[in-house]
Structure formats: C-alpha cells, structure tokens
Coordinates of C-alpha atoms in Angstrom, one line a residue:
M1 CA 198.0 100.9 161.8
E2 CA 197.1 102.8 158.3
K3 CA 193.2 103.7 158.6
G4 CA 193.2 101.7 155.1
N5 CA 194.4 98.9 156.9
Y6 CA 192.0 99.2 159.3
M7 CA 189.0 99.2 157.5
F8 CA 189.9 96.7 155.8
Q9 CA 190.5 94.3 158.9
Q10 CA 187.3 95.6 160.0
S11 CA 185.2 94.8 156.2
S12 CA 187.2 91.4 157.0
R13 CA 185.7 90.5 160.3
S14 CA 182.6 91.5 159.1
I15 CA 182.2 89.2 156.2
Y16 CA 183.6 86.3 158.3
V17 CA 181.2 86.8 160.8
F18 CA 178.2 87.4 158.7
G19 CA 179.4 84.5 156.7
L20 CA 178.9 82.1 160.0
V21 CA 175.9 83.4 160.7
C22 CA 174.8 82.1 156.5
A23 CA 176.5 78.8 157.3
L24 CA 174.6 78.5 160.7
V25 CA 171.1 79.5 159.3
Y26 CA 172.1 77.0 155.8
V27 CA 172.2 73.5 158.8
V28 CA 169.4 75.0 160.8
L29 CA 167.3 74.7 157.4
L30 CA 168.6 71.8 156.0
Y31 CA 168.0 70.3 159.9
F32 CA 164.7 70.7 159.8
H33 CA 164.4 70.1 155.8
F34 CA 165.2 66.4 156.4
N35 CA 163.5 66.3 159.3
V36 CA 160.0 67.7 158.8
S37 CA 158.2 64.6 159.1
V38 CA 159.9 64.3 162.9
S39 CA 157.5 64.9 166.0
V40 CA 156.9 68.2 167.9
N41 CA 157.2 65.7 171.1
E42 CA 160.5 64.2 170.2
S43 CA 162.8 63.5 173.0
A44 CA 165.9 65.9 173.4
N45 CA 168.1 63.0 172.0
S46 CA 166.7 63.8 168.6
N47 CA 167.2 67.6 168.3
P48 CA 170.4 67.6 169.3
F49 CA 170.7 71.4 169.0
G50 CA 168.2 72.2 171.1
F51 CA 165.3 74.2 169.8
T52 CA 162.1 74.2 171.2
D53 CA 159.2 73.4 170.0
R54 CA 157.7 76.9 168.8
E55 CA 160.9 77.6 166.6
I56 CA 160.8 74.0 165.5
A57 CA 157.1 74.5 164.5
E58 CA 157.8 78.0 163.1
A59 CA 161.0 76.6 160.7
K60 CA 158.7 73.8 159.7
A61 CA 155.9 76.4 158.3
A62 CA 158.7 78.8 157.0
I63 CA 160.2 76.1 154.6
L64 CA 156.6 75.0 153.8
R65 CA 156.0 78.2 152.7
F66 CA 159.4 78.5 150.8
E67 CA 158.7 74.5 149.0
N68 CA 154.9 75.5 148.2
P69 CA 154.1 79.1 148.2
K70 CA 150.4 78.8 147.2
N71 CA 149.8 76.2 149.4
D72 CA 145.9 76.6 150.4
K73 CA 146.4 76.1 154.4
V74 CA 149.0 79.2 154.5
F75 CA 147.3 81.3 151.7
P76 CA 143.2 81.3 151.5
F77 CA 143.4 83.2 148.4
S78 CA 145.5 80.8 146.8
K79 CA 142.5 79.3 144.6
A80 CA 142.0 82.5 143.5
L81 CA 145.6 82.7 142.1
K82 CA 145.5 79.2 140.4
S83 CA 142.1 80.6 139.2
A84 CA 144.2 83.5 137.3
E85 CA 146.7 80.6 136.1
N86 CA 144.2 79.0 133.6
K87 CA 144.5 79.9 130.4
S88 CA 141.6 78.0 129.2
D89 CA 139.2 80.2 131.1
P90 CA 138.4 84.0 129.5
C91 CA 137.1 84.5 133.3
G92 CA 140.2 83.3 135.1
G93 CA 141.7 86.0 137.6
R94 CA 138.7 88.3 136.6
Y95 CA 136.0 86.8 138.4
V96 CA 134.4 89.2 141.2
Y97 CA 132.2 88.5 144.1
I98 CA 129.6 90.6 145.1
H99 CA 128.6 90.2 149.0
K100 CA 124.5 89.4 149.3
L101 CA 124.2 92.5 152.0
P102 CA 120.8 92.9 153.6
S103 CA 118.7 95.7 151.3
R104 CA 118.5 98.1 154.3
F105 CA 122.6 98.8 153.2
N106 CA 121.4 100.2 149.7
E107 CA 118.0 99.8 147.6
D108 CA 115.8 100.9 150.8
I109 CA 118.5 103.4 151.4
V110 CA 117.4 104.9 148.4
K111 CA 113.9 104.9 149.0
E112 CA 114.7 106.3 152.6
C113 CA 117.0 109.2 151.4
G114 CA 113.8 111.2 149.6
S115 CA 111.9 111.0 152.7
V116 CA 114.3 111.8 155.3
N117 CA 115.8 114.6 153.5
K118 CA 113.5 116.1 151.0
W119 CA 115.9 119.2 149.7
L120 CA 118.4 116.3 148.0
D121 CA 117.2 115.9 144.0
M122 CA 119.3 113.0 143.7
C123 CA 116.9 110.9 145.9
K124 CA 114.0 111.4 143.9
S125 CA 112.2 108.5 141.9
E126 CA 113.3 109.8 138.4
F127 CA 116.6 110.5 139.2
V128 CA 117.3 107.2 140.3
M129 CA 115.2 105.5 137.4
N130 CA 117.4 103.3 134.3
D131 CA 119.6 101.9 136.1
G132 CA 120.8 105.2 137.7
F133 CA 120.9 107.3 134.3
G134 CA 117.7 109.2 135.2
Q135 CA 115.3 110.1 132.6
V136 CA 115.6 110.3 129.0
L137 CA 116.9 113.7 128.0
N138 CA 114.9 116.0 125.1
D139 CA 117.4 117.8 123.4
T140 CA 116.1 120.8 123.3
E141 CA 119.0 122.5 121.8
G142 CA 119.7 120.1 119.3
V143 CA 123.3 119.6 120.5
L144 CA 122.9 115.7 121.5
S145 CA 122.9 112.5 119.5
D146 CA 120.0 110.4 118.3
H147 CA 121.0 108.0 121.1
G148 CA 122.3 107.3 125.3
W149 CA 121.2 110.3 126.6
Y150 CA 120.1 110.9 130.4
A151 CA 119.6 113.6 133.1
T152 CA 122.0 112.1 135.3
D153 CA 122.8 113.4 138.7
H154 CA 126.4 113.8 139.5
F155 CA 126.1 111.9 143.0
N156 CA 124.2 109.0 141.4
L157 CA 127.6 107.1 140.8
E158 CA 126.8 103.9 143.0
T159 CA 123.6 103.0 141.8
I160 CA 124.9 103.1 138.1
F161 CA 128.6 100.7 139.1
Y162 CA 126.1 98.2 141.0
S163 CA 123.6 98.4 137.9
R164 CA 126.6 97.5 135.5
L165 CA 128.3 95.5 138.1
K166 CA 125.8 93.2 138.5
R167 CA 125.3 92.5 134.7
Y168 CA 129.5 91.7 134.6
E169 CA 129.9 88.2 132.4
C170 CA 132.3 87.1 135.0
L171 CA 130.7 87.5 138.4
T172 CA 130.8 84.4 141.0
N173 CA 129.2 83.3 144.0
D174 CA 132.5 81.1 144.9
S175 CA 134.3 84.0 147.0
A176 CA 137.2 81.9 147.2
I177 CA 138.3 81.9 143.1
A178 CA 137.7 85.6 143.0
A179 CA 139.9 88.2 142.0
A180 CA 137.9 91.0 143.9
S181 CA 134.9 91.3 146.6
F182 CA 132.4 93.8 146.3
V183 CA 130.1 95.6 148.8
P184 CA 127.2 96.8 147.3
F185 CA 126.8 99.8 150.2
Y186 CA 125.4 103.2 149.0
A187 CA 127.4 104.8 151.4
G188 CA 127.0 107.8 149.3
F189 CA 123.5 108.4 149.5
D190 CA 123.5 107.1 153.4
V191 CA 125.4 109.8 154.3
S192 CA 123.7 112.4 152.4
R193 CA 120.2 111.3 153.8
Y194 CA 121.5 113.0 157.6
M195 CA 123.6 115.5 155.9
F196 CA 121.7 118.2 157.7
G197 CA 120.1 118.1 161.0
F198 CA 121.2 115.0 162.5
N199 CA 123.4 113.8 164.9
V200 CA 126.8 111.9 164.9
S201 CA 125.3 108.5 166.4
V202 CA 122.7 108.7 163.2
R203 CA 125.0 109.6 160.8
D204 CA 127.5 106.9 161.8
A205 CA 125.0 104.0 162.8
A206 CA 125.0 102.8 159.1
S207 CA 128.2 102.8 158.5
N208 CA 129.1 100.7 162.0
E209 CA 126.4 98.1 160.8
V210 CA 127.8 97.3 157.4
V211 CA 131.4 96.8 158.9
E212 CA 129.9 94.9 161.8
W213 CA 128.0 92.4 159.2
L214 CA 131.5 92.1 157.0
Q215 CA 133.5 91.3 159.6
K216 CA 131.5 88.1 160.5
R217 CA 132.0 87.3 157.2
D218 CA 134.2 83.9 156.1
E219 CA 135.0 86.0 152.4
W220 CA 136.1 89.2 154.4
K221 CA 138.7 87.2 156.5
Y222 CA 140.4 85.7 153.7
M223 CA 142.7 88.9 153.4
N224 CA 141.3 91.2 156.1
G225 CA 138.8 93.0 153.7
K226 CA 142.1 93.8 151.3
D227 CA 140.8 92.2 148.4
H228 CA 137.4 94.3 149.3
F229 CA 136.4 97.4 146.9
L230 CA 133.0 99.6 147.3
V231 CA 131.8 102.6 144.8
A232 CA 130.7 105.5 147.0
G233 CA 129.0 108.8 145.1
R234 CA 130.4 111.7 146.9
P235 CA 133.7 113.1 147.7
T236 CA 135.9 111.4 149.9
W237 CA 135.6 114.1 152.4
D238 CA 132.1 113.4 153.8
F239 CA 133.2 110.1 154.7
R240 CA 136.3 111.8 156.9
R241 CA 134.6 113.3 160.0
P242 CA 137.8 114.3 162.3
S243 CA 135.5 114.6 165.3
D244 CA 132.7 113.8 166.9
D245 CA 131.6 117.1 167.6
E246 CA 128.2 117.6 166.2
S247 CA 128.9 120.5 163.7
E248 CA 131.3 118.3 161.7
W249 CA 130.8 117.8 158.3
G250 CA 129.3 114.5 157.3
N251 CA 130.2 110.5 158.8
K252 CA 133.1 108.7 159.9
F253 CA 133.5 105.6 157.7
L254 CA 136.3 106.3 156.1
L255 CA 138.4 106.2 159.8
L256 CA 136.7 103.1 160.4
S257 CA 140.0 100.4 160.6
A258 CA 138.2 98.0 158.8
V259 CA 137.4 100.0 156.2
K260 CA 140.8 101.2 155.3
N261 CA 141.8 97.8 154.6
M262 CA 139.1 98.1 151.6
S263 CA 139.6 100.1 148.4
M264 CA 137.3 103.0 148.6
L265 CA 136.2 104.4 145.0
T266 CA 135.0 108.0 145.2
I267 CA 134.3 110.7 142.9
E268 CA 137.0 112.5 144.7
S269 CA 140.2 111.0 146.7
N270 CA 142.1 111.8 149.1
P271 CA 145.2 111.5 147.5
F272 CA 147.2 111.0 150.6
S273 CA 145.5 107.8 151.2
A274 CA 146.7 104.2 150.5
N275 CA 143.5 102.7 149.2
D276 CA 141.1 106.0 148.5
F277 CA 141.2 106.1 144.7
A278 CA 139.2 108.9 142.9
I279 CA 137.2 107.8 139.5
P280 CA 135.1 109.5 136.8
Y281 CA 131.6 111.4 137.8
P282 CA 129.1 110.0 135.9
T283 CA 128.1 112.6 132.8
Y284 CA 125.0 112.4 131.2
F285 CA 126.2 110.2 127.6
H286 CA 125.9 106.5 128.1
P287 CA 125.9 104.8 125.0
S288 CA 125.2 101.1 123.5
Y289 CA 127.4 100.5 121.0
D290 CA 130.8 101.4 119.8
N291 CA 129.6 103.3 116.9
E292 CA 127.7 105.2 119.4
V293 CA 130.9 106.8 120.9
L294 CA 133.2 107.2 117.5
D295 CA 130.4 108.5 115.9
W296 CA 130.1 111.4 118.2
Q297 CA 134.0 112.3 118.5
D298 CA 134.0 112.4 115.0
R299 CA 131.1 115.4 114.9
M300 CA 133.0 117.1 118.5
M301 CA 136.5 116.8 116.7
K302 CA 134.5 119.2 113.9
M303 CA 132.6 121.7 115.8
E304 CA 133.1 125.1 114.8
R305 CA 134.0 126.6 118.3
K306 CA 133.6 130.3 118.5
W307 CA 134.6 131.2 121.9
L308 CA 138.3 131.2 123.1
F309 CA 136.8 130.3 126.6
C310 CA 133.7 129.7 129.0
F311 CA 132.9 129.2 132.2
A312 CA 129.7 127.3 133.5
G313 CA 129.3 127.9 137.5
A314 CA 128.3 130.5 140.2
P315 CA 130.5 132.7 142.6
R316 CA 131.3 131.4 145.9
P317 CA 131.3 134.6 148.0
G318 CA 131.3 132.6 151.7
D319 CA 134.5 131.0 150.3
P320 CA 137.6 133.7 150.9
T321 CA 140.2 131.5 149.1
S322 CA 137.7 131.1 146.3
I323 CA 138.6 132.6 143.0
R324 CA 135.3 132.1 140.8
S325 CA 134.6 135.5 141.2
L326 CA 137.2 136.7 139.5
V327 CA 137.1 134.0 136.6
I328 CA 133.8 135.1 136.3
D329 CA 134.6 138.7 135.8
Q330 CA 137.1 137.7 133.2
C331 CA 134.4 135.8 131.0
K332 CA 132.0 138.8 131.1
N333 CA 135.2 141.7 130.6
S334 CA 136.0 139.2 127.4
A335 CA 135.1 139.4 123.7
V336 CA 136.0 136.1 123.5
G337 CA 134.6 134.6 126.9
K338 CA 131.5 133.0 127.2
L339 CA 129.5 132.8 130.5
L340 CA 127.0 130.1 131.9
D341 CA 125.4 132.0 135.2
C342 CA 124.3 129.9 137.6
G343 CA 123.5 131.8 140.1
V344 CA 119.8 131.6 141.5
G345 CA 117.0 131.2 139.3
D346 CA 119.3 130.4 136.4
E347 CA 117.6 127.5 134.7
K348 CA 120.4 127.2 131.9
C349 CA 122.8 126.0 134.0
H350 CA 120.4 122.8 134.9
S351 CA 119.8 122.0 131.3
P352 CA 122.1 120.0 130.0
S353 CA 121.6 120.9 127.0
S354 CA 122.5 124.4 127.6
V355 CA 126.1 123.4 129.4
M356 CA 127.0 120.9 126.5
K357 CA 126.1 123.9 123.6
M358 CA 128.2 126.7 125.2
F359 CA 131.0 123.5 125.7
Q360 CA 130.6 122.5 122.2
S361 CA 131.1 126.3 121.0
S362 CA 134.4 127.1 123.1
V363 CA 138.2 125.8 123.0
F364 CA 138.5 125.9 126.2
C365 CA 136.6 125.5 129.2
L366 CA 137.9 126.7 132.5
Q367 CA 137.4 124.7 135.7
P368 CA 138.1 126.0 139.2
K369 CA 137.4 124.7 142.2
G370 CA 133.9 124.7 144.0
D371 CA 132.5 123.3 146.8
S372 CA 135.4 120.7 146.7
A373 CA 138.5 120.7 144.6
T374 CA 137.2 118.5 141.6
R375 CA 133.9 119.5 139.6
R376 CA 131.4 117.3 137.4
S377 CA 131.3 120.1 134.7
A378 CA 135.6 119.2 133.6
F379 CA 134.0 115.9 132.2
D380 CA 131.3 117.0 130.5
S381 CA 133.8 119.7 128.6
I382 CA 135.7 116.8 127.9
L383 CA 132.6 115.0 126.4
A384 CA 132.3 118.3 124.6
G385 CA 135.5 118.6 123.1
C386 CA 136.5 121.7 125.0
I387 CA 139.9 121.9 126.5
P388 CA 139.8 121.9 130.4
V389 CA 141.6 124.7 132.3
F390 CA 142.6 123.4 135.5
F391 CA 143.8 126.3 138.3
H392 CA 144.7 124.0 141.3
P393 CA 146.7 120.4 141.0
S394 CA 143.8 118.9 142.9
S395 CA 140.7 119.2 140.5
F396 CA 142.3 116.7 138.4
Y397 CA 145.8 115.6 138.1
V398 CA 146.2 113.6 142.0
Q399 CA 143.1 112.5 140.8
Y400 CA 141.6 109.8 138.1
T401 CA 145.0 108.6 137.8
W402 CA 143.5 105.2 136.6
H403 CA 141.5 106.8 133.7
L404 CA 144.4 109.9 132.3
P405 CA 147.4 110.6 130.9
K406 CA 150.4 110.7 133.4
N407 CA 151.6 114.0 131.2
Y408 CA 148.9 116.7 131.8
M409 CA 149.8 118.7 128.9
K410 CA 148.6 116.4 126.4
Y411 CA 144.7 117.5 127.5
S412 CA 144.4 120.6 129.6
V413 CA 146.2 123.9 130.3
F414 CA 147.1 125.0 133.7
I415 CA 147.0 128.2 135.4
P416 CA 148.1 128.5 138.8
E417 CA 145.0 130.5 141.5
D418 CA 147.8 133.0 142.4
D419 CA 148.0 134.2 138.9
V420 CA 144.6 134.4 138.6
R421 CA 144.3 136.9 142.4
K422 CA 147.1 138.7 140.6
N423 CA 144.5 139.7 138.1
I424 CA 146.7 137.9 135.1
S425 CA 144.7 137.9 131.8
I426 CA 143.0 134.5 131.2
E427 CA 142.7 135.4 127.7
Q428 CA 145.8 136.5 127.2
R429 CA 147.6 133.5 128.2
L430 CA 145.2 130.7 126.4
S431 CA 146.1 133.4 123.2
Q432 CA 149.7 132.7 123.9
I433 CA 148.8 128.8 122.8
D434 CA 149.3 128.1 119.0
S435 CA 147.0 126.6 116.7
K436 CA 148.5 123.6 115.9
R437 CA 148.9 122.7 119.6
I438 CA 145.4 122.9 120.7
K439 CA 144.6 120.8 117.3
K440 CA 146.9 118.2 118.9
M441 CA 145.1 118.7 122.8
Q442 CA 141.9 118.5 121.0
K443 CA 142.3 115.3 119.5
E444 CA 144.0 113.7 122.9
V445 CA 140.8 115.6 125.0
I446 CA 138.2 113.6 122.7
S447 CA 140.3 110.4 122.7
L448 CA 139.6 110.4 126.4
I449 CA 136.2 110.0 126.4
P450 CA 135.3 106.5 126.3
R451 CA 137.5 106.1 129.3
L452 CA 135.6 108.7 131.4
I453 CA 132.1 107.7 130.3
Y454 CA 129.4 104.8 132.0
A455 CA 128.2 102.5 129.3
D456 CA 124.9 101.4 129.2
P457 CA 124.6 98.0 131.3
H458 CA 122.5 96.4 128.9
S459 CA 125.4 96.4 126.4
K460 CA 128.9 96.2 126.4
L461 CA 131.3 98.8 124.3
E462 CA 133.3 96.3 122.2
T463 CA 136.4 97.5 121.2
M464 CA 136.8 99.9 123.8
E465 CA 136.9 100.0 127.9
D466 CA 134.7 102.6 129.6
A467 CA 135.2 104.3 132.7
F468 CA 133.7 100.9 134.3
D469 CA 136.2 98.7 132.6
V470 CA 139.5 100.9 133.2
T471 CA 137.7 100.9 137.1
L472 CA 137.5 97.3 137.6
K473 CA 140.2 96.1 135.3
A474 CA 142.7 98.3 138.0
I475 CA 140.9 97.2 141.2
I476 CA 142.0 93.8 140.1
N477 CA 145.7 94.4 139.4
K478 CA 145.8 96.1 142.5
V479 CA 144.2 93.0 144.6
R480 CA 146.6 90.6 142.5
K481 CA 149.6 92.8 143.2
L482 CA 149.0 92.7 146.2
R483 CA 148.6 89.0 147.0
E484 CA 151.7 88.5 144.9
D485 CA 153.7 90.5 147.1
I486 CA 151.8 88.9 150.4
V487 CA 153.1 85.3 148.7
D488 CA 156.7 87.0 148.3
G489 CA 157.1 88.4 151.8
E490 CA 157.1 92.1 150.7
T491 CA 154.2 93.3 152.1
N492 CA 154.2 96.4 154.9
D493 CA 151.1 96.1 157.0
E494 CA 152.8 99.4 158.8
F495 CA 151.1 102.0 157.1
D496 CA 148.8 104.4 158.7
E497 CA 146.4 106.5 157.5
T498 CA 145.8 108.1 160.9
L499 CA 149.7 109.9 160.2
I500 CA 148.4 111.3 157.2
G501 CA 145.2 112.2 158.8
S502 CA 146.8 113.9 161.3
M503 CA 148.7 116.2 159.0
L504 CA 146.0 117.0 156.9
Y505 CA 143.7 118.4 159.7
K506 CA 146.2 119.6 162.2
N507 CA 149.3 120.2 160.1
K508 CA 148.2 122.9 157.0
V509 CA 151.4 124.2 156.8
I510 CA 153.4 120.9 155.8
L511 CA 150.0 120.3 153.8
R512 CA 150.8 124.2 151.9
L513 CA 154.2 123.3 151.6
F514 CA 154.0 120.0 149.9
V515 CA 151.0 121.7 147.1
N516 CA 153.7 124.1 146.6
G517 CA 155.7 121.6 145.7
I518 CA 153.6 120.6 143.0
L519 CA 152.6 124.0 141.5
I520 CA 156.0 124.1 141.2
I521 CA 156.5 121.4 139.3
L522 CA 153.3 122.0 137.0
K523 CA 155.1 125.7 136.6
Q524 CA 158.5 124.2 135.3
N525 CA 156.3 122.0 132.8
Q526 CA 154.1 124.6 131.4

C-alpha cells in the first residue's frame, strides 16, 4: 500500500469516528433539551440511554448555560453585566463598590504608624493631610505654578487613591451591580510601621486578618475575589517575603492564596505576576482644573534648557551592581551635565522647588535604579518636560503599561547599564540625538503629564484623564473581560504564580536570560 493512500484511509477513518462522536453528542443534547423538565427520579424506562442522575443534572446545567448564559443562578455577577448594557445609565458598567473595612485596616494604621516607627516621615500628620497630598508647597525657587502643588510623599499613594475614590461619581452600595470592588486596606502603611525590628508574626498579622475578614463577605464569594482590587503605595517586593526567616524583608501579603485573586496596584509591580500592576508614583502636582494642566504643559514646552543632562540622587556604595557612582562621576566631569547630589546633609534634594528647577533646565534626566528598579524621580522629570533616560527595562518599560505608549522610543532614551560600566560617554550618546527628534520627544513627554498625575479629589478634570481615571478604567475593563471569559467558558484558573516566584527567587539564571532578551530587543530598536 502506498504511503499516500494509507494516510488518506487513516484520515478518512478518523473523520468517520469523529462524525459518529459528534452525532452521538448531538442526539444526547437533543434528548436532554426536549426532556429538561423530566424529574431526576424518573424510572429507567423513561431514560432509555441509561444515563446516571448526575450525568443528567450536569447536562441540564450545560444546556441552561448555553441557552441563558447570564442566568443569575449560574453567574452571580450577571446583574453587573446587565447594568453595563443599560445605555440610559451614565454609570452603567462603571459602578465601584467600596468594602466597609474596620478602621484598624486603614485610618488607625496611619495614626499608629508614626508611634510604632518614628523613623518614617510618611507617617507624620503633615504628610497625610490634604487627602494625602501633604502640605501646600512654598515656591522658593519660583519654578512652580500658582495652584495645586504639595509636598507629597512618594509612598502616599493609597491615601491619595482612597480619597479620590470616595468622591467617585459612580459609587454603589449594591455590590451586585459593581464593575469592581475596592479593598481600602493600607497595605503600604502596614508594612512600613513594622519595617524594622519586628518578627514575621507581627508583620503578617494585619494581612492575615484582612483576608479572613474579606473571605467571609458575600461580595468576595461572587468571584472569589477576582473582581476586587487594592492599592498599595510601596513596591511589590515589600509584600513578597519569600520565607519566614526573620532576616527576610517585608511581609507575605501578596503571597497569600486569596490575595493572588485580587488585582494589586503598586508603585512598582512584579512583571511576572498575573494580577500585579504598577501605577504612577504621586508627584508634587495635583491640579483642580484643566486649564491648570494646559498652562503648565505650555510653560514646559517653552522652557530654555541649558543643561544637556542631569541627575538627582545619591550613590549606593553597598550595592556592587549599582551604576549610580558612575553616573554621578560623569555628571561631575561634564560641562553640559548637572548634578544634584543627594548625599547626607544635602537639603536641596528634599526641596521640590530645587529638584523641579534642575529638571526644567535640562533636556535629559538620568534615571538609574536606586533601592529598587523604579523611581519617583522619573515622574518628576516628565512633569518638568525633561526626557527620561533609563538604564534598565524594569525601571519603566515593563511597568506602568496602562499609562504609557508601547513605543518607549517616543518619550525616553535607553542606555544599557553594561554600556555605562564599560565607560561609554553618556554625554556623547545623548549629543548624537538630533534636535528635531529631541523636540518631538519633548512634545510626547509633556503630552503624557495628565495621565501620570493625580488630580485634586475635590474637583475633576473635564477634558483629560488623570492617573486615577486611567487606572480605574483599566481595572474595570480587566474585570469585565474576565467575566465575559467566564460566560464564554474561556477562563484559565491554572495559572500558578508560585512557579514564577520560584523562578524569581531560585533560578536567577533564567531571569537573567529573560532580562538580557529584553535588552537585546531594546538595543535593536534604538
């Protein structure tokens, strides 16, 4: 027998068998469809195919899902889906439910934080006043606009976000119609108050308690927490302690099974996590009206920038992988570079006016990694219309994906860390960028400002979205898509973040290969 004929006969036989199976399934479905009202306790004579009671029940449930996929009994969130289809309701599909957590999980944490850990400035009353914005800024350098500037702590995101959400126009007390549910747990303040000198039991206590509280709520049971989200004003790594060794950093909030179902919004995310998302650090600017943003953008476009590049920061002598010392040396040795040395005792680094003045007078702002991959400084530089220069993809490109263009070349410059270690000239590299491209990049950077700032919660920008608006829309879309996938039977509950966590903590070789792959792609696109 020739190979071709044999394969054809095998293929025909497979098609024949497949056809029989399809026909049998079709007959079974027809049988159950026309006998859906038959009692489970019918005699064997009225069940000629000999199916068990359980098989009959499962088949009936499948038919109900097929004929009425939004049946309340099958999908507890069907009311929310119907709300989204109501075109006459301006809040349809936009409702948010806020859990009424006991104050010990939010407001009391802030009050206790300063007394428990006296070294944390973010816990002081002047830093959490004005809805988390802090004190109104004095424009000592004459570089700020008249309204909307505050001494905002870069770890204060959760109080800022919660203050804004409490004034959101589409809040609801009916969780059944909510597009998403918010958990107002101040996770960042909680981990901060026990940062040093406390055992793991103390560090984990509030995390375990809030999860236990949530799991008892009917709202949680709708989707086992997958329609819930939480905002934390610290990097994700503070909540991912890999073991119970007392010497390990932070708590294990994000490693709790229930929490993995929620969407966690942090100022720096774990790119390998399915439900971990980075949203912008708070800056100093919190405008009330559109014209305040537009006037500021116009002013930044017209700035005269006498420095080619600048850097505000301190070295990291205890970190052998840090390139900060090399960056600082290049700034010091360049006639077109400007340095704001943030070593011990330098007050200018703690003056928003001084920082903004330097950024406003520079074309490029260098943003090497610090204590973690991301920096609030990157957002301050964009606010000043200064083009950020990144040295590692994890500093920006794999973060803030809801808020930034996919094409990183439109708004930033990338110089690999290894190039700096090889002593390439940052000045020379930046000098090679022609003036037309610089002008285009500056325009793009300044256009990003509205999406990266948090507006005053007592008002609302009318013609533009701020970081809060972009974030909330993304979360609502994420939950909506998940619900639609559940209806369509396309969910994948087999994702196990512990596999990724194991790779991150135990297999640094694979992680390094992944990062190097990103670096190669970035180099090719330069």
